[in-house]
Amino acid sequence: MSRIGNSSDLPRQGFVAVGVVLASILTAFDVRTANIGLADLRGAFGLSFDEGAWLSTFATAPQILLAPSVGWLIAVFGVRRVMTVPVALYSTVSILIPFQHSFETLAVLHALRAVVLGMFVGATLMIAFKNLDRRYWIFALAFYVLRIPFAQNLGLYTAGSYSQTIGWQWLYWQGALIAPMVGILFWCGAKTVVTDRELLSRADWGGMALFGVALTTLYFALDQGNRLDWFRSGIIVSLMIAASFLVLIFLWHEARVVHPWAHISVLFSRNVALGFAAIACFMTTSLGSSLLEPNFLVSVTRLRPEQVGDFSAPLAIALLLIATGTAVVLVRTIKQRATLILGFSCFLMSAWLGTELTNLWSLPEFRLVVVLQTFGEELVFLAAVATLFSNVNPARAVSLTAYVQVMRLICSETVATTMTTWIRQREQLHSNLIGLHVTGTTPGWSSMLASLGSGPSSSSASADALKRGLGVLASTVQREANVLAYIDGFWVTFAAAVAGLVIVSLMAPSPAHPLTTR
């Protein structure tokens, strides 16, 4: 790629840079707020629990359908041709959804919206690399990474506050306002390109279709797995078998086609494979702030989503900017491996703090955990992605971008659903183990129940008091079982951080690259 040094290009590059930031944040923010606000959406649309769960899946799974191939589409047709229609479609669907009431219509519209949403993030890296001066690539990548902690922190607060203030409809309408801005910025900033006829003539349409459909099918299975109890469900088994079959056909196709679009050999480089493994560890250990902490505060402390997010909202922007700037400086100075070590060390400390969890923990006790997680997310993901792109042949960057999208969606969904299942099963185990020590043969059983049911100032042992006391005791056992389950979850993130450090120790030094040099 040629170096863009003309000062007249600066306004155009500025448009692209702002568009990349908005597109990245919009996608993560949209998904996060929709998931957090699902309970409010079920009530607003009049959906049952099962319908709400499927609606959530239709709103997320189709993101992976076109996301891996959008980089190739931009390389062939250019940003303007590829992104104009999706931006308009996304805004239109987002405006229409709140006025629908049929579940089937809602599912179709959410699926369309998800397909387009997946294109936004899938396009950002290619847009940045093809339209920005090389010295600005690292900043574009940093803001691409920034969307993760940004959505985790402020997405919680926003999703909860919409329903309490201006209305749940803004869970959709916020995107309808921002998407046209993204489209205008890309249109004004992207270079005019001629369709690459040679690349188009070698199009691997079959590979792109097989890959997208296989991953979408797999995502459906992963997203519904915990709710339907995984392989005890015929639906999950069927989806898993179908996804596995499609993946095998894709690999066979890529091995036989003359010009493969995303041949798996792109992953055979030592540092590339280890970089993807580091990202998998990152996605597991980052669950401490994205899943464990907010779920604990909701299920044990009984806070609403806007209360969970509120403690970090006032300082979130400053914290994110400091973490982002630190990550850029470290990648440019001490390089990727040392930055990865520092990032995983932050994760390690935050996970260790999480293992000290008690039922008395609330917002203040999680502050240091969130700070360490935020720095860990910025440092690790930025350094890991820089490692991937600095160790791959530039001619195969499009193939690498496809697999980055796989990690972003499939790997993140896998670790999240696995952790959710782990927490559910550990809560059941701890509840049973605690219950073994709280039985009718326990000394002082009746007086204890009467005290719990009547309060400390009453010695009544009436049947009603015993019944109320039994309810209080059951609630206490469940609370403590939940606490122990979340501690087990933090131990999993601790192990993932240790695994990440081991993986980094196996990496070789990365060659010089525009992402890591000044």
Coordinates of C-alpha atoms in Angstrom, one line a residue, residues 134 176 291:
R134 CA 0.2 4.0 7.5
A176 CA -30.8 4.9 13.1
L291 CA -20.4 -11.1 32.3

